[in-house]
Amino acid sequence: MTQQNVHDIAEALRATRGFAHKRDISDVVSALGRSLPGGHGALAQAVPIGDDCAAIPDGHGGYLLFAIEGLVEDFIVRMPWFAGYCGVMVNVSDIYAMGGRPTAVVDALWSTGMNPADDVLRGLAEAAVRYGVPIVGGHSNNRSERPQLAVAILGHARRLLTSFDAKPGDLLVMAADLRGAYEEPFPYWNASTRAPAARLRADLELLPAIAEDGLCCAAKDISMAGAVGTAMMLLECSGVGARIDLDALPRPDGVPLLRWLSSFPSYGFVLSVAPAQVAAVMARFSARDIACGVIGEVDATRQVRLRTEGEEALLWDFGSDAFIQPSTTLQEPAACQ
């Protein structure tokens, strides 16, 4: 494969399915905000729309965390067991990305009889056991023409990590578990299903520990938008920009850069960390053999620029084109809790 220049990479990222799905968020939130009596302001709880979970004050200084994920139909049809597994795994990641710990999940499953419901449920159950998160109920319909799956999760945080607290001068840190392989032909980097369950839980525990120790208050888990797309969501929500060094991204050996940029890792996070705390944060990931690197610096430009092999290109300008936020109602950054 011919090495693409940074301008080609930027154009390719803008055209990915992951970017398209994230851009849809803006339309959905805009429509919902127009329909509520309080407008877009009614959508905000402890943190505004755009975070990995809703965060609801628990009255005791902490937060209830609530999130949901839906799985795309072609994934369920082709890999039903892994789709079920991911239904729990991605929700668990969302909770930890907010500095919390998961409590329980529920699922909504539509299928034609028990095909592929049986495989989906086996995957759900396996992930629930491995991550130590019980399935406590849900909804099922075995008379559907097409399979569909959604999984919701409840958790709790003592101190939040949010998408609204990246500040100019922070360094962007990416952490990812590279001890895995792709679930071909999908862009899912699986470092979970064959890893020891105790290790999975301890690796995730790094996130709430980092929050509770005051080392960071801005983070997001890497989603289907990939590492750069996830960083963009964090930056947009915080009202800032950044230069991202693609050559600094932790990446599995032999994986082409563009494929990795559009990959969804089972364990992957982007954090915005004050320079004085970067060494301590990176040491915690390194101590657990999680690949970690400084991939950029946050600035006040509200632009995202990419660098590789000495070249630079503009990927996105939030000032002229919203990514996930409603374009006319961009939220103010929240104070770090």
PDB file of N, CA and C in Angstrom, residues 87-123:
ATOM      1  N   GLY A  87     -21.972  -5.428  22.923  1.00  0.00           N
ATOM      2  CA  GLY A  87     -23.033  -4.648  23.533  1.00  0.00           C
ATOM      3  C   GLY A  87     -22.744  -4.325  24.985  1.00  0.00           C
ATOM      4  N   VAL A  88     -22.144  -5.269  25.704  1.00  0.00           N
ATOM      5  CA  VAL A  88     -21.725  -5.015  27.082  1.00  0.00           C
ATOM      6  C   VAL A  88     -20.395  -4.269  27.103  1.00  0.00           C
ATOM      7  N   MET A  89     -19.438  -4.716  26.317  1.00  0.00           N
ATOM      8  CA  MET A  89     -18.082  -4.165  26.372  1.00  0.00           C
ATOM      9  C   MET A  89     -18.048  -2.663  26.111  1.00  0.00           C
ATOM     10  N   VAL A  90     -18.760  -2.201  25.088  1.00  0.00           N
ATOM     11  CA  VAL A  90     -18.682  -0.777  24.740  1.00  0.00           C
ATOM     12  C   VAL A  90     -19.369   0.086  25.791  1.00  0.00           C
ATOM     13  N   ASN A  91     -20.431  -0.431  26.399  1.00  0.00           N
ATOM     14  CA  ASN A  91     -21.079   0.314  27.470  1.00  0.00           C
ATOM     15  C   ASN A  91     -20.192   0.410  28.697  1.00  0.00           C
ATOM     16  N   VAL A  92     -19.528  -0.685  29.039  1.00  0.00           N
ATOM     17  CA  VAL A  92     -18.594  -0.676  30.161  1.00  0.00           C
ATOM     18  C   VAL A  92     -17.504   0.370  29.923  1.00  0.00           C
ATOM     19  N   SER A  93     -16.999   0.437  28.693  1.00  0.00           N
ATOM     20  CA  SER A  93     -15.963   1.408  28.357  1.00  0.00           C
ATOM     21  C   SER A  93     -16.467   2.837  28.532  1.00  0.00           C
ATOM     22  N   ASP A  94     -17.722   3.094  28.143  1.00  0.00           N
ATOM     23  CA  ASP A  94     -18.301   4.430  28.306  1.00  0.00           C
ATOM     24  C   ASP A  94     -18.335   4.842  29.776  1.00  0.00           C
ATOM     25  N   ILE A  95     -18.713   3.915  30.646  1.00  0.00           N
ATOM     26  CA  ILE A  95     -18.778   4.228  32.074  1.00  0.00           C
ATOM     27  C   ILE A  95     -17.393   4.570  32.611  1.00  0.00           C
ATOM     28  N   TYR A  96     -16.401   3.741  32.290  1.00  0.00           N
ATOM     29  CA  TYR A  96     -15.049   4.005  32.783  1.00  0.00           C
ATOM     30  C   TYR A  96     -14.477   5.287  32.185  1.00  0.00           C
ATOM     31  N   ALA A  97     -14.831   5.595  30.936  1.00  0.00           N
ATOM     32  CA  ALA A  97     -14.343   6.818  30.299  1.00  0.00           C
ATOM     33  C   ALA A  97     -14.819   8.073  31.019  1.00  0.00           C
ATOM     34  N   MET A  98     -15.912   7.966  31.762  1.00  0.00           N
ATOM     35  CA  MET A  98     -16.430   9.087  32.539  1.00  0.00           C
ATOM     36  C   MET A  98     -15.908   9.082  33.973  1.00  0.00           C
ATOM     37  N   GLY A  99     -14.958   8.185  34.267  1.00  0.00           N
ATOM     38  CA  GLY A  99     -14.420   8.118  35.614  1.00  0.00           C
ATOM     39  C   GLY A  99     -15.263   7.292  36.562  1.00  0.00           C
ATOM     40  N   GLY A 100     -16.165   6.459  36.002  1.00  0.00           N
ATOM     41  CA  GLY A 100     -17.069   5.688  36.837  1.00  0.00           C
ATOM     42  C   GLY A 100     -16.783   4.200  36.835  1.00  0.00           C
ATOM     43  N   ARG A 101     -17.651   3.492  37.528  1.00  0.00           N
ATOM     44  CA  ARG A 101     -17.603   2.031  37.582  1.00  0.00           C
ATOM     45  C   ARG A 101     -19.002   1.505  37.290  1.00  0.00           C
ATOM     46  N   PRO A 102     -19.126   0.456  36.482  1.00  0.00           N
ATOM     47  CA  PRO A 102     -20.455  -0.020  36.060  1.00  0.00           C
ATOM     48  C   PRO A 102     -21.188  -0.747  37.182  1.00  0.00           C
ATOM     49  N   THR A 103     -22.530  -0.651  37.133  1.00  0.00           N
ATOM     50  CA  THR A 103     -23.388  -1.313  38.118  1.00  0.00           C
ATOM     51  C   THR A 103     -24.141  -2.485  37.499  1.00  0.00           C
ATOM     52  N   ALA A 104     -24.816  -2.261  36.368  1.00  0.00           N
ATOM     53  CA  ALA A 104     -25.637  -3.303  35.745  1.00  0.00           C
ATOM     54  C   ALA A 104     -26.023  -2.870  34.349  1.00  0.00           C
ATOM     55  N   VAL A 105     -26.429  -3.847  33.513  1.00  0.00           N
ATOM     56  CA  VAL A 105     -26.899  -3.562  32.162  1.00  0.00           C
ATOM     57  C   VAL A 105     -28.264  -4.202  31.933  1.00  0.00           C
ATOM     58  N   VAL A 106     -28.989  -3.630  30.958  1.00  0.00           N
ATOM     59  CA  VAL A 106     -30.201  -4.248  30.419  1.00  0.00           C
ATOM     60  C   VAL A 106     -30.074  -4.239  28.904  1.00  0.00           C
ATOM     61  N   ASP A 107     -30.800  -5.165  28.234  1.00  0.00           N
ATOM     62  CA  ASP A 107     -30.706  -5.227  26.780  1.00  0.00           C
ATOM     63  C   ASP A 107     -32.094  -5.233  26.151  1.00  0.00           C
ATOM     64  N   ALA A 108     -32.147  -4.756  24.907  1.00  0.00           N
ATOM     65  CA  ALA A 108     -33.352  -4.855  24.078  1.00  0.00           C
ATOM     66  C   ALA A 108     -32.951  -5.595  22.816  1.00  0.00           C
ATOM     67  N   LEU A 109     -33.595  -6.735  22.572  1.00  0.00           N
ATOM     68  CA  LEU A 109     -33.185  -7.634  21.493  1.00  0.00           C
ATOM     69  C   LEU A 109     -34.378  -8.001  20.623  1.00  0.00           C
ATOM     70  N   TRP A 110     -34.232  -7.784  19.313  1.00  0.00           N
ATOM     71  CA  TRP A 110     -35.227  -8.184  18.328  1.00  0.00           C
ATOM     72  C   TRP A 110     -34.610  -9.277  17.452  1.00  0.00           C
ATOM     73  N   SER A 111     -35.364 -10.344  17.179  1.00  0.00           N
ATOM     74  CA  SER A 111     -34.831 -11.456  16.414  1.00  0.00           C
ATOM     75  C   SER A 111     -35.973 -12.230  15.767  1.00  0.00           C
ATOM     76  N   THR A 112     -35.611 -13.122  14.831  1.00  0.00           N
ATOM     77  CA  THR A 112     -36.565 -14.043  14.226  1.00  0.00           C
ATOM     78  C   THR A 112     -36.437 -15.371  14.954  1.00  0.00           C
ATOM     79  N   GLY A 113     -37.310 -15.614  15.913  1.00  0.00           N
ATOM     80  CA  GLY A 113     -37.124 -16.766  16.775  1.00  0.00           C
ATOM     81  C   GLY A 113     -35.836 -16.603  17.566  1.00  0.00           C
ATOM     82  N   MET A 114     -35.127 -17.691  17.779  1.00  0.00           N
ATOM     83  CA  MET A 114     -33.865 -17.628  18.521  1.00  0.00           C
ATOM     84  C   MET A 114     -32.664 -17.548  17.587  1.00  0.00           C
ATOM     85  N   ASN A 115     -32.896 -17.189  16.353  1.00  0.00           N
ATOM     86  CA  ASN A 115     -31.810 -17.029  15.383  1.00  0.00           C
ATOM     87  C   ASN A 115     -31.794 -15.584  14.892  1.00  0.00           C
ATOM     88  N   PRO A 116     -30.792 -14.764  15.246  1.00  0.00           N
ATOM     89  CA  PRO A 116     -29.559 -15.155  15.956  1.00  0.00           C
ATOM     90  C   PRO A 116     -29.598 -14.844  17.450  1.00  0.00           C
ATOM     91  N   ALA A 117     -30.786 -14.763  18.041  1.00  0.00           N
ATOM     92  CA  ALA A 117     -30.890 -14.340  19.437  1.00  0.00           C
ATOM     93  C   ALA A 117     -30.035 -15.195  20.364  1.00  0.00           C
ATOM     94  N   ASP A 118     -29.986 -16.500  20.127  1.00  0.00           N
ATOM     95  CA  ASP A 118     -29.243 -17.385  21.017  1.00  0.00           C
ATOM     96  C   ASP A 118     -27.765 -17.003  21.072  1.00  0.00           C
ATOM     97  N   ASP A 119     -27.162 -16.788  19.899  1.00  0.00           N
ATOM     98  CA  ASP A 119     -25.747 -16.413  19.856  1.00  0.00           C
ATOM     99  C   ASP A 119     -25.519 -15.037  20.476  1.00  0.00           C
ATOM    100  N   VAL A 120     -26.419 -14.094  20.193  1.00  0.00           N
ATOM    101  CA  VAL A 120     -26.286 -12.751  20.760  1.00  0.00           C
ATOM    102  C   VAL A 120     -26.309 -12.812  22.283  1.00  0.00           C
ATOM    103  N   LEU A 121     -27.245 -13.573  22.836  1.00  0.00           N
ATOM    104  CA  LEU A 121     -27.372 -13.675  24.292  1.00  0.00           C
ATOM    105  C   LEU A 121     -26.165 -14.370  24.916  1.00  0.00           C
ATOM    106  N   ARG A 122     -25.599 -15.354  24.216  1.00  0.00           N
ATOM    107  CA  ARG A 122     -24.397 -15.986  24.742  1.00  0.00           C
ATOM    108  C   ARG A 122     -23.242 -14.995  24.809  1.00  0.00           C
ATOM    109  N   GLY A 123     -23.142 -14.141  23.792  1.00  0.00           N
ATOM    110  CA  GLY A 123     -22.103 -13.119  23.812  1.00  0.00           C
ATOM    111  C   GLY A 123     -22.318 -12.097  24.919  1.00  0.00           C
TER     112      GLY A 123
END
